[in-house]
Coordinates of C-alpha atoms and ligand atoms in Angstrom, one line a residue:
M4 CA 0.0 0.0 0.0
I5 CA 0.9 3.6 -0.5
I6 CA 0.2 5.5 2.8
W7 CA 0.2 9.2 3.6
I8 CA 0.5 10.1 7.3
T9 CA 0.2 13.6 8.7
G10 CA 1.7 14.5 12.1
A11 CA 4.4 11.9 11.6
S12 CA 7.3 13.8 13.2
S13 CA 6.4 12.4 16.7
G14 CA 4.1 10.3 18.7
L15 CA 1.4 8.1 17.1
G16 CA 2.1 9.3 13.5
R17 CA 5.8 8.5 13.8
E18 CA 5.2 5.1 15.2
L19 CA 2.5 4.3 12.6
A20 CA 4.9 5.2 9.8
A21 CA 7.7 3.0 11.3
Q22 CA 5.3 0.0 11.7
Y23 CA 3.8 0.3 8.2
V24 CA 7.3 0.5 6.7
R25 CA 8.4 -2.6 8.6
D26 CA 5.4 -4.4 7.0
G27 CA 6.6 -3.5 3.5
H28 CA 4.3 -0.5 2.8
R29 CA 5.5 2.7 1.1
V30 CA 5.0 5.6 3.5
C31 CA 4.9 9.4 2.9
V32 CA 5.2 11.5 6.0
S33 CA 4.2 15.1 6.7
A34 CA 4.5 17.5 9.6
R35 CA 6.2 20.9 10.1
G36 CA 9.3 19.5 11.8
V37 CA 11.5 18.7 8.8
E38 CA 14.5 17.5 10.9
A39 CA 12.3 15.0 12.8
L40 CA 10.8 13.7 9.6
E41 CA 14.3 13.3 8.0
A42 CA 15.5 11.6 11.1
L43 CA 12.6 9.1 10.8
A44 CA 13.4 8.5 7.1
G45 CA 17.1 8.1 8.0
E46 CA 16.2 5.2 10.2
H47 CA 14.9 3.2 7.2
A48 CA 16.3 2.2 3.8
P49 CA 16.4 4.9 1.2
G50 CA 13.0 5.3 -0.6
E51 CA 11.0 3.5 2.1
I52 CA 9.8 6.8 3.7
G53 CA 9.2 9.9 1.6
V54 CA 9.4 13.2 3.5
Y55 CA 6.8 15.9 2.6
P56 CA 7.1 18.8 5.1
L57 CA 3.7 20.5 5.6
D58 CA 1.9 22.9 7.8
I59 CA -1.7 21.6 7.5
T60 CA -3.2 25.0 8.2
D61 CA -1.9 26.2 4.8
A62 CA -4.5 24.9 2.3
A63 CA -2.4 25.6 -0.8
A64 CA 0.5 23.8 0.7
A65 CA -1.6 20.8 1.6
Q66 CA -2.7 20.6 -2.1
A67 CA 0.9 21.0 -3.3
V68 CA 2.1 18.3 -1.0
F69 CA -0.6 15.9 -2.0
D70 CA 0.0 16.6 -5.7
R71 CA 3.8 15.9 -5.2
I72 CA 3.0 12.6 -3.5
V73 CA 0.8 11.6 -6.4
A74 CA 3.5 12.6 -8.9
D75 CA 6.2 10.7 -6.9
V76 CA 4.4 7.5 -5.9
G77 CA 0.8 7.6 -7.1
V78 CA -2.5 8.2 -5.3
P79 CA -2.2 6.8 -1.8
D80 CA -4.4 3.8 -0.8
L81 CA -4.6 5.1 2.8
C82 CA -4.3 8.6 4.2
I83 CA -4.1 9.0 8.0
L84 CA -4.9 12.6 8.9
N85 CA -3.4 12.4 12.3
A86 CA -1.7 15.8 12.9
G87 CA -3.2 17.6 15.9
T88 CA -2.4 19.6 19.0
H89 CA -3.6 19.9 22.5
V90 CA -3.1 22.9 24.8
P91 CA -4.8 22.5 28.2
D92 CA -7.1 25.4 28.9
R93 CA -8.8 26.9 31.9
V94 CA -12.0 29.0 32.0
T95 CA -10.4 31.3 34.5
A96 CA -8.0 32.4 31.8
I97 CA -9.7 31.9 28.4
D98 CA -7.2 32.7 25.7
P99 CA -9.0 33.2 22.3
E100 CA -5.8 33.0 20.4
R101 CA -4.9 29.6 21.8
F102 CA -8.5 28.4 21.3
R103 CA -8.2 29.5 17.7
Q104 CA -4.9 27.7 17.3
V105 CA -6.3 24.4 18.5
M106 CA -9.4 24.7 16.3
T107 CA -7.4 25.8 13.3
I108 CA -4.9 22.9 13.5
N109 CA -7.3 20.1 14.5
V110 CA -10.3 21.0 12.4
Y111 CA -9.3 23.4 9.6
G112 CA -6.0 21.6 9.1
T113 CA -7.7 18.2 8.8
V114 CA -10.2 19.8 6.3
T115 CA -7.4 21.2 4.1
C116 CA -5.9 17.7 3.8
L117 CA -9.3 16.2 3.0
A118 CA -9.9 18.8 0.4
A119 CA -6.5 18.1 -1.2
L120 CA -6.9 14.3 -1.5
M121 CA -10.6 13.9 -2.0
P122 CA -10.9 14.7 -5.8
A123 CA -8.3 12.0 -6.6
F124 CA -9.9 9.4 -4.3
I125 CA -13.4 10.1 -5.6
A126 CA -12.2 10.0 -9.3
R127 CA -10.6 6.7 -8.6
G128 CA -13.6 5.4 -6.7
S129 CA -11.6 3.7 -3.9
G130 CA -9.2 4.4 -1.0
H131 CA -9.4 4.7 2.7
V132 CA -9.1 8.0 4.7
A133 CA -8.7 8.0 8.5
V134 CA -9.3 11.1 10.6
V135 CA -7.7 10.9 14.0
S136 CA -10.1 12.4 16.6
S137 CA -10.2 11.5 20.3
V138 CA -12.5 10.1 23.0
A139 CA -12.2 13.7 24.3
G140 CA -14.8 14.5 21.6
Y141 CA -17.4 12.3 23.2
R142 CA -18.4 14.7 26.0
G143 CA -17.0 17.9 27.5
L144 CA -14.0 17.4 29.8
P145 CA -12.5 19.9 32.3
Y146 CA -9.4 21.7 31.0
A147 CA -10.0 20.5 27.5
A148 CA -12.7 22.8 26.2
A149 CA -10.8 23.7 23.0
Y150 CA -9.4 20.3 22.4
G151 CA -12.6 18.5 23.1
A152 CA -14.6 20.9 20.9
S153 CA -12.2 20.4 18.0
K154 CA -12.4 16.6 18.3
A155 CA -16.2 16.5 18.7
A156 CA -16.3 18.6 15.5
L157 CA -14.1 16.0 13.7
I158 CA -16.4 13.1 14.9
N159 CA -19.5 14.9 13.7
M160 CA -17.9 15.9 10.5
C161 CA -16.9 12.3 9.7
E162 CA -20.4 11.0 10.5
G163 CA -21.7 13.7 8.1
M164 CA -19.3 12.8 5.3
Q165 CA -19.3 9.0 5.5
P166 CA -22.6 8.2 3.6
E167 CA -21.6 10.4 0.6
L168 CA -18.1 9.0 0.5
A169 CA -19.3 5.4 0.7
A170 CA -21.5 6.1 -2.3
C171 CA -18.3 7.2 -4.1
G172 CA -16.5 4.1 -3.1
V173 CA -14.2 5.9 -0.6
R174 CA -13.9 4.5 2.9
L175 CA -13.8 6.9 5.8
S176 CA -12.8 6.0 9.4
V177 CA -12.7 8.1 12.5
V178 CA -10.1 7.1 15.1
N179 CA -10.8 7.9 18.8
P180 CA -7.9 6.8 21.0
G181 CA -7.9 7.0 24.8
F182 CA -4.7 8.2 26.5
V183 CA -1.4 7.3 24.7
R184 CA 2.0 8.2 26.0
T185 CA 3.3 10.8 23.5
P186 CA 4.8 14.3 23.6
L187 CA 1.1 15.6 23.5
T188 CA 0.1 13.8 26.7
D189 CA 3.5 14.5 28.4
R190 CA 1.9 18.0 29.0
N191 CA -0.9 16.5 31.2
R192 CA -0.4 17.0 34.9
F193 CA -2.9 14.4 36.0
S194 CA -2.8 10.7 36.1
M195 CA -4.1 9.3 32.9
P196 CA -6.3 6.2 33.2
F197 CA -5.6 3.2 30.9
L198 CA -2.5 5.0 29.5
M199 CA -1.2 3.0 26.4
E200 CA 2.3 2.9 25.1
V201 CA 2.6 4.3 21.6
D202 CA 3.6 1.0 19.9
D203 CA 0.5 -0.7 21.3
A204 CA -1.7 2.2 20.3
A205 CA -0.3 2.2 16.7
R206 CA -0.9 -1.6 16.5
S207 CA -4.5 -1.1 17.7
M208 CA -5.0 1.6 15.2
R209 CA -3.6 -0.5 12.3
R210 CA -5.8 -3.4 13.3
G211 CA -8.9 -1.2 13.3
L212 CA -8.0 0.3 9.9
A213 CA -7.4 -3.1 8.4
S214 CA -10.9 -4.1 9.6
G215 CA -12.3 -1.2 7.6
R216 CA -14.6 -0.2 10.5
F217 CA -15.9 3.4 10.6
E218 CA -15.2 4.0 14.2
I219 CA -11.9 2.8 15.7
T220 CA -11.4 3.1 19.4
F221 CA -8.8 1.8 21.9
P222 CA -8.1 0.7 24.6
K223 CA -11.6 -0.9 24.6
R224 CA -12.2 -1.0 28.4
F225 CA -11.6 2.8 28.6
T226 CA -13.4 3.8 25.5
W227 CA -16.5 1.7 26.2
L228 CA -16.6 3.3 29.7
L229 CA -16.5 6.7 28.1
K230 CA -19.2 5.7 25.6
G231 CA -21.3 4.6 28.6
F232 CA -20.8 8.2 30.0
R233 CA -22.5 9.5 26.9
L234 CA -25.7 7.8 28.0
L235 CA -25.7 9.5 31.4
P236 CA -28.2 12.4 31.9
I237 CA -26.3 15.7 31.7
A238 CA -26.9 16.5 35.4
V239 CA -25.3 13.2 36.5
Y240 CA -22.4 13.6 34.1
L241 CA -21.7 17.2 35.3
W242 CA -21.8 16.0 39.0
F243 CA -19.2 13.4 38.0
T244 CA -16.9 15.8 36.2
R245 CA -17.2 18.4 39.1
R246 CA -16.0 15.6 41.4
L247 CA -13.1 14.9 39.1
L248 CA -12.1 18.5 39.3
R249 CA -12.2 18.6 43.1
K250 CA -9.9 15.6 43.2
G251 CA -7.5 17.6 41.0
Ligands
NAP8 N1 -1.7 10.9 22.8 C1 -3.0 10.7 23.1 O1 -3.3 10.3 24.2 C2 -4.1 11.0 22.1 C3 -5.4 10.6 22.4 C4 -6.4 10.8 21.5 C5 -6.1 11.4 20.3 N2 -4.8 11.8 20.0 C6 -4.6 12.4 18.7 O2 -3.6 11.7 18.0 C7 -3.0 12.6 17.1 C8 -1.5 12.5 17.3 O3 -1.1 12.9 18.6 P1 0.1 12.5 19.4 O4 -0.4 12.1 20.7 O5 1.0 11.5 18.6 O6 0.9 13.9 19.6 P2 2.3 14.5 19.1 O7 3.4 13.5 19.4 O8 2.3 15.8 19.7 O9 2.1 14.6 17.5 C9 1.3 15.5 16.9 C10 1.8 15.6 15.5 O10 1.0 16.6 14.8 C11 1.9 17.4 14.1 N3 1.4 18.7 13.9 C12 0.9 19.6 14.8 N4 0.5 20.7 14.2 C13 0.7 20.6 12.9 C14 0.5 21.4 11.8 N5 0.0 22.7 11.9 N6 0.9 21.0 10.5 C15 1.4 19.7 10.4 N7 1.6 18.9 11.4 C16 1.3 19.3 12.7 C17 3.2 17.5 14.9 O11 4.3 17.8 14.1 P3 5.0 19.2 14.0 O12 4.9 19.9 15.3 O13 6.4 18.8 13.6 O14 4.3 19.9 12.9 C18 3.3 16.0 15.3 O15 3.9 15.3 14.3 C19 -3.5 14.0 17.4 O16 -4.5 14.3 16.5 C20 -4.1 13.8 18.8 O17 -5.1 14.8 19.1 C21 -3.8 11.6 20.9

């Protein structure tokens, strides 16, 4: 398979790229951090990993990168739109600029990549696109208002797009991981339940993608618990999250 992965300079994206290459796939990697991408490519045989630096918030650049990938290796079979950011926030110090940064990278940045790749996927009538969201998009969580809102937007967006894309022969998945140890979660100052190591998480994601399911979540015990929380009446849910807050 030819695979394009965004956000591959660290964490989940980097690990996914390494695992897919080990299994013999051709991988194109994007992120802003050129040195980190080149270091990743340098760990593998020449030509196994193609480096395509990109700031996903630049729509023209996303189109140019996708067109270069197509020219170099052909239309990818699988695109994993994984790039994202998280900046913990507090209502006592709402920072509109930071809020905008999270929404722009996580939502608008994902949309620029979708817009870039979709015409080629639809014209071909096949292919698989995965959007990496989060269980934080299921329900509001303290200190994650911007992040949770951006991830909820991605889940809703994918649900909206799936039927139309399926009719065009294009498969869409939304990936909702629980906590995974990466530079992104290293910023968290609380203990993270069911924290997964990045290699396990990447394996779970790959298994889910291979199954072709629309929604891919892991680790199951945690994500099913959070799905259960979605069924709670709002007053009960808010009582629970207020208690979480008091525990710090
Ligand atoms: N770790 C978790 O517990 C967890 C849980 C649920 C969901 N997720 C999601 O999984 C994805 C990967 O996160 P991670 O945990 O692996 O975090 P990470 O190590 O911080 O990786 C984030 C990646 O996104 C890239 N990125 C950020 N802004 C970008 C931009 N404007 N343009 C291009 N690339 C950009 C970063 O590269 P550059 O900075 O070099 O551009 C980096 O490669 C994210 O979407 C995250 O929300 C993570």
